[in-house]
XYZ file of C-alpha atoms in Angstrom:
728
model
C 0.000 0.000 0.000
C 2.915 2.328 0.682
C 3.837 2.437 -3.005
C 0.307 3.704 -3.864
C 0.633 6.763 -1.672
C 1.695 10.102 -3.034
C 4.720 11.632 -1.373
C 2.744 14.476 0.252
C 0.345 11.987 1.834
C 3.133 9.653 2.962
C 5.204 12.567 4.248
C 2.247 13.802 6.294
C 1.097 10.381 7.520
C 4.568 9.450 8.755
C 5.215 12.874 10.302
C 8.159 13.486 8.010
C 9.205 9.824 8.332
C 9.920 10.263 12.040
C 7.406 7.679 13.255
C 8.810 4.228 13.977
C 12.348 5.569 14.457
C 14.011 4.486 17.738
C 15.070 7.432 19.906
C 15.555 8.606 23.496
C 18.227 6.078 24.465
C 19.435 5.141 27.950
C 22.082 2.505 28.692
C 22.351 0.551 31.939
C 25.638 1.029 33.844
C 26.606 -2.610 33.260
C 26.096 -2.177 29.517
C 23.611 -5.030 29.206
C 20.390 -3.127 28.464
C 19.385 -0.275 26.161
C 16.116 1.546 26.848
C 14.448 3.586 24.118
C 11.208 4.879 22.597
C 9.666 3.712 19.317
C 6.220 3.303 17.832
C 5.103 0.009 16.301
C 5.127 1.238 12.706
C 5.986 4.140 10.493
C 2.431 5.489 10.670
C 1.714 4.845 14.369
C 2.041 8.004 16.481
C 2.038 6.221 19.859
C 5.509 5.469 21.240
C 6.135 2.485 23.472
C 8.943 2.208 26.010
C 11.265 -0.609 24.921
C 14.169 -2.515 26.431
C 16.829 -4.208 24.318
C 18.575 -6.952 26.298
C 22.031 -7.271 24.765
C 22.929 -10.485 26.607
C 19.748 -12.266 25.571
C 19.645 -10.667 22.140
C 15.982 -9.677 22.430
C 13.836 -6.613 22.929
C 10.562 -6.246 24.775
C 8.054 -3.537 25.594
C 8.199 -2.208 29.150
C 5.256 0.160 28.679
C 2.479 0.126 26.089
C 0.237 3.220 26.213
C -2.679 1.400 24.584
C -2.744 -1.098 27.443
C -2.135 1.469 30.164
C -4.964 3.734 28.988
C -7.317 0.882 28.145
C -7.761 2.171 24.613
C -8.821 5.651 25.740
C -7.556 8.736 23.962
C -4.800 10.768 25.547
C -5.706 13.951 27.378
C -2.975 16.588 27.543
C -2.801 19.344 30.125
C -1.940 22.892 28.992
C 1.488 22.463 30.605
C 2.145 19.259 28.650
C 0.917 20.804 25.401
C 3.253 23.744 25.909
C 6.130 21.410 26.721
C 5.565 19.420 23.512
C 5.293 22.570 21.440
C 8.632 23.809 22.756
C 10.327 20.476 21.953
C 8.493 20.226 18.594
C 7.085 16.879 19.697
C 4.378 15.634 17.363
C 4.071 11.988 18.399
C 1.937 10.466 21.160
C 2.111 7.788 23.842
C 5.341 7.782 25.824
C 7.114 10.827 24.390
C 9.700 11.109 27.164
C 10.910 9.276 30.238
C 13.582 9.424 32.927
C 15.371 6.631 34.777
C 17.166 6.033 38.040
C 20.958 5.712 38.058
C 20.843 1.932 37.666
C 18.411 2.172 34.732
C 16.164 -0.266 36.554
C 13.200 2.101 36.934
C 11.667 4.515 34.430
C 9.025 7.148 35.111
C 6.853 8.865 32.517
C 3.561 10.754 32.252
C 0.678 9.479 30.183
C -2.545 11.420 29.829
C -1.561 13.413 32.923
C -1.054 10.274 35.049
C 2.188 8.996 36.547
C 3.524 5.577 35.577
C 6.680 3.728 36.543
C 8.169 0.777 34.658
C 10.415 -1.900 36.141
C 12.710 -2.157 33.161
C 14.396 -5.469 33.870
C 11.073 -7.212 34.493
C 9.208 -5.384 31.742
C 6.308 -4.513 34.035
C 4.548 -1.199 34.520
C 2.202 0.304 37.096
C 0.544 3.582 37.916
C 1.331 5.668 40.976
C -1.931 7.402 41.954
C -0.922 10.987 42.596
C -2.438 14.432 42.104
C -2.272 15.515 38.510
C -1.975 16.378 35.772
C 1.628 15.192 36.047
C 4.470 16.902 34.156
C 8.092 15.706 33.792
C 8.373 12.922 36.418
C 11.944 11.887 37.285
C 13.091 9.069 39.596
C 15.712 9.740 42.235
C 19.098 8.197 41.396
C 18.532 5.476 44.014
C 15.120 4.644 42.532
C 13.208 5.143 45.786
C 11.267 8.271 44.818
C 9.788 10.029 41.838
C 9.674 13.817 41.723
C 7.191 15.496 39.406
C 5.320 18.752 38.813
C 1.556 19.114 39.231
C -0.402 22.374 39.371
C 2.837 24.329 39.533
C 4.079 22.476 42.622
C 7.113 20.240 42.858
C 6.020 16.992 44.467
C 7.718 13.738 45.406
C 6.208 10.278 45.846
C 7.804 7.027 47.047
C 7.922 4.272 44.461
C 7.078 1.611 47.070
C 3.478 1.674 48.317
C 0.464 3.091 46.561
C 1.406 6.750 47.086
C -2.250 7.813 47.296
C -2.453 11.390 48.492
C -4.707 12.625 51.259
C -6.103 16.117 51.279
C -3.116 17.299 53.313
C -0.686 16.140 50.632
C 0.526 13.033 52.480
C -0.146 9.488 51.369
C -2.757 7.290 52.978
C -1.035 5.545 55.851
C 2.288 6.935 54.643
C 2.726 10.020 56.793
C 5.743 12.078 55.792
C 6.955 9.273 53.509
C 3.920 9.520 51.199
C 3.235 11.769 48.254
C 3.856 15.370 49.244
C 4.636 18.797 47.904
C 8.147 20.075 48.464
C 7.351 23.519 47.068
C 4.016 25.077 46.140
C 3.310 28.251 44.168
C 3.547 31.328 46.383
C 1.876 33.545 43.820
C -0.707 33.277 41.038
C 1.945 33.174 38.300
C 4.593 31.096 40.081
C 5.631 27.549 39.206
C 8.234 25.222 40.688
C 10.183 22.682 38.641
C 9.258 23.823 35.129
C 11.335 25.547 32.470
C 10.090 28.970 31.472
C 9.218 29.797 27.856
C 12.571 31.382 26.997
C 14.611 28.498 28.448
C 12.679 25.884 26.496
C 12.198 27.786 23.246
C 15.612 29.399 22.879
C 18.116 27.793 25.274
C 17.145 24.121 24.844
C 16.704 23.782 28.610
C 13.505 21.825 28.973
C 13.888 20.844 32.631
C 13.205 22.718 35.845
C 14.557 20.398 38.572
C 17.562 18.140 39.160
C 18.089 15.365 41.727
C 21.218 15.273 43.852
C 23.452 12.235 43.233
C 22.653 11.130 46.818
C 18.887 11.317 46.186
C 18.358 13.475 49.276
C 17.495 16.837 47.717
C 16.554 18.587 44.503
C 17.822 21.721 42.826
C 14.635 23.384 41.661
C 13.785 26.368 39.482
C 11.197 28.833 40.710
C 9.644 30.799 37.850
C 7.525 33.894 38.351
C 6.160 35.156 35.060
C 4.155 37.991 36.618
C 6.373 40.615 34.918
C 5.829 39.079 31.481
C 3.446 40.779 29.092
C 0.224 38.846 28.429
C -0.918 37.953 24.946
C -4.096 36.174 23.889
C -4.205 33.388 21.297
C -7.726 32.871 19.949
C -9.254 30.470 17.456
C -11.364 32.521 15.038
C -12.839 29.308 13.628
C -14.403 28.644 17.036
C -15.661 31.949 18.420
C -17.353 30.134 21.274
C -13.939 29.284 22.762
C -12.224 31.705 25.099
C -8.786 32.952 24.027
C -5.774 31.305 25.631
C -3.619 33.533 27.817
C 0.092 33.351 26.979
C 2.937 34.995 28.882
C 5.148 36.058 25.974
C 8.381 38.012 26.616
C 8.698 40.033 23.430
C 11.938 41.837 22.593
C 12.587 44.740 24.919
C 9.982 43.657 27.480
C 10.337 41.912 30.831
C 11.319 38.260 31.153
C 10.117 35.854 33.798
C 12.017 35.990 37.061
C 13.947 32.726 37.467
C 15.649 31.613 40.654
C 16.892 28.342 42.134
C 16.475 26.662 45.487
C 17.741 23.466 47.067
C 14.877 21.462 48.550
C 15.383 18.456 50.796
C 12.811 15.685 51.081
C 11.280 17.325 54.146
C 10.701 20.505 52.147
C 13.464 22.558 53.790
C 14.572 25.244 51.371
C 17.973 26.828 50.742
C 18.006 29.565 48.129
C 20.821 29.596 45.573
C 22.439 33.000 45.300
C 24.027 34.638 42.273
C 23.854 38.069 40.662
C 20.509 37.572 38.973
C 20.254 41.255 38.158
C 23.380 41.039 35.987
C 22.902 37.406 34.870
C 19.150 36.760 34.659
C 19.236 33.877 32.162
C 19.653 30.383 33.622
C 20.890 28.522 30.550
C 22.255 25.226 31.920
C 22.281 23.181 35.119
C 24.485 20.130 35.715
C 24.611 17.995 38.860
C 26.614 14.772 38.988
C 28.642 12.806 41.505
C 31.798 14.342 40.028
C 31.309 17.673 41.784
C 28.938 20.337 43.081
C 26.077 21.608 40.925
C 27.196 23.708 37.963
C 25.191 26.625 36.596
C 25.637 28.505 33.348
C 24.067 31.962 33.631
C 23.961 34.686 30.998
C 23.649 38.449 30.951
C 20.607 39.944 29.244
C 22.746 41.211 26.357
C 24.357 37.725 26.058
C 27.851 39.103 25.799
C 28.876 37.489 29.067
C 28.140 34.161 30.737
C 29.409 32.686 33.968
C 30.011 29.118 35.083
C 29.109 28.879 38.759
C 29.552 26.084 41.304
C 26.894 25.848 44.012
C 27.649 25.267 47.693
C 24.875 22.817 48.556
C 24.996 23.686 52.259
C 24.636 27.450 51.994
C 23.368 28.072 48.453
C 26.293 30.402 47.750
C 27.967 30.217 44.351
C 31.584 30.617 43.321
C 32.885 31.617 39.933
C 34.533 28.808 37.965
C 34.924 30.445 34.565
C 33.683 33.408 32.517
C 33.061 33.649 28.772
C 32.841 37.078 27.184
C 32.406 38.138 23.584
C 31.737 41.569 22.037
C 29.036 40.052 19.798
C 27.443 37.231 21.802
C 28.238 34.098 23.794
C 26.368 30.853 23.352
C 25.266 27.905 25.488
C 26.155 24.538 23.950
C 24.608 21.082 24.378
C 26.167 18.839 27.029
C 28.150 21.525 28.848
C 29.144 22.702 31.352
C 30.015 19.487 33.171
C 32.735 17.979 35.364
C 35.208 15.270 34.513
C 35.469 12.550 37.185
C 38.576 14.339 38.507
C 36.649 17.634 38.745
C 37.875 19.553 35.747
C 35.443 21.827 33.929
C 34.320 20.662 30.489
C 33.136 23.417 28.178
C 32.929 24.466 24.525
C 34.193 27.886 23.507
C 35.161 29.974 20.502
C 38.888 30.632 20.384
C 41.265 31.434 17.565
C 38.588 31.186 14.909
C 37.460 27.671 15.885
C 34.829 26.193 18.201
C 36.869 24.045 20.563
C 36.402 21.501 23.316
C 38.095 22.420 26.601
C 38.854 20.430 29.745
C 39.991 22.863 32.377
C 41.981 25.547 30.564
C 43.297 23.131 27.972
C 41.794 22.856 24.473
C 41.456 19.239 23.352
C 40.572 20.125 19.768
C 41.563 22.664 17.144
C 40.702 23.600 13.571
C 39.395 22.182 11.332
C 37.098 20.547 13.894
C 34.009 22.567 14.733
C 32.626 21.098 17.960
C 28.826 20.782 18.117
C 28.011 19.078 21.440
C 29.475 17.045 24.286
C 27.829 13.609 24.371
C 29.574 11.846 27.263
C 32.490 12.329 29.642
C 34.444 9.177 30.463
C 37.218 8.404 32.896
C 39.853 9.387 30.344
C 38.112 10.893 27.326
C 35.256 13.070 26.099
C 32.841 11.899 23.413
C 31.539 14.727 21.246
C 30.033 15.570 17.871
C 31.797 17.809 15.375
C 32.208 18.655 11.723
C 35.428 19.261 9.841
C 36.197 20.391 6.289
C 32.944 18.905 4.962
C 30.439 21.016 6.879
C 27.522 18.747 6.040
C 29.277 15.759 7.632
C 28.684 15.717 11.397
C 30.517 12.819 13.022
C 31.235 11.400 16.461
C 34.709 11.968 17.910
C 36.583 11.248 21.101
C 39.422 13.236 22.667
C 41.513 12.205 25.661
C 42.188 14.471 28.600
C 44.367 12.067 30.609
C 46.049 8.670 30.394
C 47.739 7.371 27.267
C 46.011 9.939 25.107
C 46.978 12.881 27.291
C 49.323 14.217 24.614
C 46.337 15.642 22.771
C 44.613 14.890 19.492
C 41.334 13.224 18.694
C 39.918 10.403 16.616
C 36.690 9.801 14.820
C 34.394 7.071 16.089
C 32.808 4.723 13.536
C 34.868 5.641 10.514
C 32.410 6.124 7.736
C 32.184 4.700 4.250
C 30.113 7.784 3.446
C 29.450 11.294 4.707
C 27.049 11.105 7.609
C 25.107 12.892 10.266
C 25.453 11.108 13.601
C 24.629 11.368 17.290
C 25.419 9.077 20.214
C 24.729 8.127 23.826
C 27.447 6.336 25.804
C 27.817 4.703 29.222
C 31.207 3.162 29.975
C 32.363 1.422 26.827
C 28.882 0.858 25.368
C 27.469 3.454 22.988
C 24.299 3.747 20.950
C 25.102 5.565 17.720
C 22.446 6.881 15.333
C 23.639 7.346 11.752
C 22.071 9.143 8.839
C 23.618 9.556 5.426
C 22.782 11.138 2.101
C 22.783 7.875 0.152
C 19.989 6.051 1.954
C 16.801 7.053 3.767
C 16.124 6.776 7.462
C 18.198 6.309 10.576
C 20.451 3.370 11.385
C 20.953 2.690 15.097
C 23.874 0.546 16.236
C 25.048 -0.505 19.682
C 28.842 -0.462 19.810
C 31.547 -1.247 22.296
C 34.159 1.525 22.191
C 37.237 0.179 23.931
C 39.815 2.447 25.538
C 42.359 1.459 22.874
C 40.053 2.771 20.143
C 38.805 -0.639 18.989
C 35.121 -0.772 18.048
C 32.894 -3.841 18.296
C 29.351 -3.946 16.961
C 27.049 -5.482 19.570
C 23.604 -5.071 18.039
C 21.393 -3.042 15.745
C 18.105 -1.591 16.976
C 15.654 -1.771 14.099
C 13.739 1.199 12.797
C 10.137 0.735 11.689
C 10.039 3.967 9.710
C 8.521 3.768 6.261
C 10.676 3.869 3.173
C 9.934 7.027 1.169
C 8.272 6.632 -2.199
C 10.919 8.868 -3.730
C 14.689 9.092 -3.510
C 16.454 12.347 -2.704
C 19.583 13.090 -4.725
C 21.276 16.114 -3.182
C 24.492 17.361 -4.774
C 26.671 19.053 -2.172
C 28.615 22.030 -3.465
C 29.914 25.370 -2.271
C 28.988 28.565 -4.062
C 30.467 31.996 -4.566
C 33.417 33.786 -3.062
C 32.312 32.884 0.450
C 31.980 29.149 -0.327
C 28.354 29.061 0.777
C 27.388 25.441 1.563
C 24.598 24.326 -0.775
C 22.620 21.281 -1.772
C 21.198 21.239 -5.296
C 18.362 18.891 -6.264
C 17.266 18.349 -9.866
C 14.206 16.467 -11.131
C 14.532 12.702 -11.095
C 15.714 11.594 -14.529
C 16.752 15.076 -15.612
C 19.302 15.145 -18.434
C 21.628 18.038 -19.209
C 20.072 18.490 -22.630
C 16.606 18.985 -21.190
C 17.128 22.738 -20.895
C 17.223 25.205 -18.016
C 14.960 24.734 -15.010
C 12.927 27.214 -12.996
C 14.522 27.628 -9.584
C 13.120 27.186 -6.108
C 15.298 28.426 -3.269
C 14.373 26.352 -0.204
C 16.294 27.786 2.770
C 15.960 28.206 6.467
C 18.921 30.520 6.203
C 19.022 31.865 9.732
C 20.665 31.234 13.084
C 20.431 27.936 14.961
C 19.468 25.718 12.025
C 21.732 24.023 9.493
C 19.875 22.635 6.490
C 22.753 21.318 4.374
C 23.459 18.030 6.141
C 24.436 14.609 4.842
C 21.092 13.114 5.788
C 18.817 11.750 3.085
C 15.459 12.471 4.700
C 16.066 16.183 5.232
C 15.969 16.644 1.436
C 12.892 14.561 0.632
C 10.510 17.518 0.435
C 13.041 19.478 -1.614
C 13.351 16.511 -3.994
C 9.568 16.323 -4.318
C 9.497 19.990 -5.330
C 12.334 19.270 -7.764
C 10.311 16.456 -9.288
C 7.550 18.977 -9.995
C 9.944 20.585 -12.479
C 12.252 22.790 -10.388
C 15.919 23.009 -9.651
C 15.814 23.283 -5.867
C 18.624 25.009 -3.986
C 19.165 24.738 -0.239
C 21.807 27.264 0.829
C 23.247 27.789 4.323
C 24.519 31.343 4.331
C 26.151 33.347 7.083
C 24.399 33.014 10.408
C 23.724 29.301 10.057
C 25.722 27.035 12.406
C 28.437 24.541 11.558
C 31.183 26.806 10.347
C 33.462 29.324 12.069
C 32.246 31.629 14.852
C 32.834 34.588 12.523
C 30.494 32.997 9.958
C 27.682 32.699 12.493
C 28.204 36.135 14.026
C 28.381 37.993 10.712
C 24.610 38.528 10.988
C 24.849 40.662 14.124
C 22.527 43.684 13.739
C 22.139 42.857 10.020
C 20.140 39.647 9.883
C 18.053 40.651 6.898
C 20.719 42.123 4.641
C 23.373 39.460 5.235
C 21.173 36.365 4.977
C 19.342 37.663 1.896
C 22.568 38.571 0.127
C 23.954 35.078 0.649
C 20.879 33.534 -0.977
C 21.323 35.842 -3.967
C 25.044 35.132 -4.216
C 24.533 31.377 -3.972
C 21.903 31.488 -6.708
C 24.059 33.460 -9.113
C 27.151 31.339 -8.480
C 25.253 28.078 -8.975
C 23.804 29.349 -12.254
C 27.307 29.042 -13.692
C 27.354 25.308 -12.889
C 23.754 24.124 -13.149
C 20.953 24.681 -15.720
C 19.088 27.411 -13.822
C 16.514 29.701 -15.432
C 17.159 32.987 -13.641
C 14.034 34.541 -15.173
C 11.868 32.175 -13.092
C 13.124 32.057 -9.506
C 10.908 31.403 -6.473
C 11.642 31.004 -2.775
C 9.824 29.232 0.047
C 10.516 29.113 3.769
C 9.044 28.653 7.231
C 9.770 30.664 10.386
C 13.093 32.430 9.740
C 12.884 30.981 6.249
C 9.494 32.698 5.952
C 11.103 36.018 6.849
C 13.794 35.346 4.261
C 11.176 34.578 1.598
C 9.359 37.829 2.363
C 12.613 39.760 2.227
C 13.434 38.202 -1.131
C 10.118 39.167 -2.721
C 10.139 42.724 -1.381
C 13.783 43.752 -1.455
C 15.119 41.783 -4.412
C 12.280 41.604 -6.957
C 15.016 41.812 -9.586
C 16.080 38.296 -8.537
C 13.008 36.570 -7.074
C 9.672 36.280 -8.847
C 7.429 34.514 -6.295
C 7.553 33.588 -2.612
C 5.831 31.271 -0.152
C 6.137 33.062 3.180
C 5.455 30.567 5.997
C 4.979 31.646 9.630
C 7.325 34.613 9.113
C 8.835 36.860 11.757
C 7.824 40.124 10.088
C 8.026 42.460 13.095
C 11.142 41.825 15.181
C 9.580 43.581 18.170
C 6.999 40.790 18.314
C 9.555 38.005 18.696
C 11.081 36.877 21.973
C 13.812 38.489 24.052
C 16.594 35.910 24.079
C 16.604 35.269 20.332
C 15.942 38.738 18.980
C 18.108 40.742 21.365
C 21.038 38.409 20.739
C 21.119 39.342 17.056
C 19.657 42.867 17.025
C 20.402 44.227 20.480
C 17.848 45.740 22.833
C 15.239 47.746 20.892
C 15.592 50.701 23.288
C 19.330 50.832 22.601
C 19.298 50.167 18.857
C 15.803 50.777 17.467
C 17.201 51.255 13.960
C 18.220 47.596 13.742
C 14.608 46.583 14.359
C 13.492 48.853 11.540
C 16.085 47.465 9.119
C 15.305 43.842 9.892
C 11.505 43.920 9.905
C 9.128 43.551 6.983
C 6.272 45.730 8.246
C 8.219 48.995 8.414
C 8.482 51.498 5.585
C 12.076 50.391 5.091
C 11.021 46.769 5.152
C 8.447 47.380 2.432
C 10.775 49.451 0.299
C 11.787 47.938 -2.999
C 11.053 48.516 -6.611
C 7.459 49.719 -6.223
C 6.556 48.764 -9.771
C 7.675 45.159 -9.357
C 4.986 43.307 -7.434
C 5.988 39.733 -6.779
C 3.308 37.145 -5.923
C 3.400 36.090 -2.292
C 1.492 33.380 -0.465
C 1.577 34.048 3.286
C 0.849 30.956 5.406
C 0.395 30.974 9.170
C -1.091 28.783 11.895
C -3.647 30.679 13.956
C -2.706 28.770 17.130
C 1.011 29.563 16.849
C 2.334 30.750 20.240
C 5.947 31.065 19.059
C 5.651 33.197 15.943
C 2.167 34.535 16.617
C -0.188 35.132 13.705
C -0.003 38.878 14.368
C 3.226 38.801 12.349
C 1.401 37.744 9.195
C -1.691 39.861 9.847
C 0.379 43.025 10.264
C 2.400 42.094 7.213
C -0.727 41.594 5.134
C -2.127 44.928 6.307
C 1.111 46.713 5.408
C 1.165 45.067 1.979
C -2.445 46.047 1.365
C -1.746 49.646 2.372
C 1.231 49.682 0.008
C -0.873 48.288 -2.835
C 1.043 45.031 -3.090
C -1.007 41.987 -4.197
C -0.640 38.861 -2.058
C -2.492 35.800 -0.800
C -3.046 34.755 2.817
C -3.615 31.140 3.850
C -4.689 30.890 7.520
C -4.383 27.472 9.149
C -7.030 27.041 11.817
C -5.889 25.189 14.940
C -2.311 24.880 13.679
C 0.679 25.885 15.794
C 4.266 26.531 14.645
C 4.332 22.837 13.748
C 1.963 21.310 11.196
C 1.511 17.736 12.461
C -2.070 17.360 11.229
C -2.017 14.898 8.342
C -4.461 16.596 5.989
C -3.037 20.053 6.662
C 0.555 18.944 6.073
C -0.340 17.108 2.867
C -2.473 19.837 1.320
C -0.016 22.545 2.307
C 2.593 20.989 0.021
C 0.108 20.672 -2.837
C -1.102 24.257 -2.491
C 2.450 25.583 -2.451
C 3.482 23.873 -5.667
C 0.261 24.992 -7.375
C 0.907 28.592 -6.305
C 4.525 28.492 -7.454
C 3.696 27.072 -10.871
C 0.907 29.583 -11.376
C 3.069 32.504 -10.268
C 5.992 31.542 -12.499
C 3.804 30.833 -15.517
C 4.425 27.098 -15.471
C 0.781 26.037 -15.586
């Protein structure tokens, strides 16, 4: 039946071929079991919790949501919906879990209820607690589960039924039963949850951390009272009340975030640092290797401090400071301690992004370090790219022992360029590979010995569907700046077939690299190519994966720099590929939507049509951490907001006589890039006499997981592009 599906339908039904892919790996300390999430097929949204027993060579389900809910539909609380939106989670069932240190016990929420799974036995049971439950996490010793409900941080023992009385203690359990360790002390206060900015922009999705001894928790208190309130309504259902959203737009107040140490009796010790100067809590790390580590940032993001917490007094001491005249950045997996208490961090130095242990760099150019994946007794496992920017591999570097003389080596030497990630415990690692030559994700369990020898222990199968088309990206660099590009031509195209209309298909902005050696990321681009286009994906300045100077070149000039790189890439590629420069279109979503709007308005001499998806058209309407990083504070540099917005007179300036067709697409339920961006843009275009189309998506957020919406959105875009370029 798969072969009978069109690509748009298959792409939508499989949620971009993400369903059925194993993910979310944990490895037991003895290296005998791998725990992970996966649905039963490539079209099933509901993830199960699985265990792969390496000794027995078998896998089994430890938690099946269909059985646990008795066939009932899931019910998501507003907190859980917000959490999934921030993580761009579109699947269902068990979408996340946490384990104890022994990886014997897992805890997860399901339909607002709390479940724990005994992983070795493959059994699962519910702990009856007040709900709806958000982000449950077992203590390292497996005796308790901490979770958030109604803005309170609560803890429940795993033994016993945990049923709560009205006073917050368990029936017959006294102080050992379910209880609140911290409750909201204001109408807009929560304990144990990440605030909007942390989750949306800093990739910190957690709000509490267990001590290694399981006797206390480091917990975030968030008060979003200062944050401006917005209202997200559903015009298709006027009977529904608007949803209140605390949204910290550029130049306005953020939530107030603090930390406290809470013991299991509820005794509180506040953590102290200069929150006035460093209000952003970007990272928290707590392991047996040392005291808790915090990474805090200044509002202007030109300075960040690594702080160690005294768990007795709550005082902090400075471990390290990063400063940069443009901006500093938090990176995945750091800061952290080595077992001998040296600070592990990633920093820009000498034109390269390097891995440091203590004050010593373990890497140098051409490696561009992406993330720290694991810290061993002698080495650090990390991801990085080198000369081929689209090839992200797994590396290890030694900080002591036989490899203490420096240098690094690549793990799993590749027969092809790849995009990889890994989880490791001891010598056992789970490595996920993607490559340009084949679809999907390959997951292998490897033994990585200290001497560098690799042994394949198992493969964890993926149930993802095989796409009905094959992507054929050609990786090239373009122009004087060697802009990384992928070019996709129609399947079966021959050089003598003549020039092709062009579709630029970028994201093109900070945080997101599109040109990667991963087959599936180009499937939609290939489908557009097969409709008769030469599709170009170009990663210009501002996109990650290259030098710090490349990323930071967009400072205060997002619009001009990123648009110019798309133009330069197009013109350079026209000298090597059969491109019809009289018929050039552009499509994009989010920052890519902004870029598409910029292209149609500011360079109508180059671009002839644009699909503008969920665009950030007014920079003052986007959030503090992202926007102020690149454009500064609007009170200090208002001109940069004028230059980089589409709804200003400068933003609308262009050749007035050259009206380029635009289709503006936006989800009405979007709480990240709110629909006001597109509505204001449409109003400004109308006032300026510029023809355009608006496609509102009722009930759709910044994601488009709904099957029919996702499918038809692709079909409508290609119809618009062909019509606008005179191809149909």
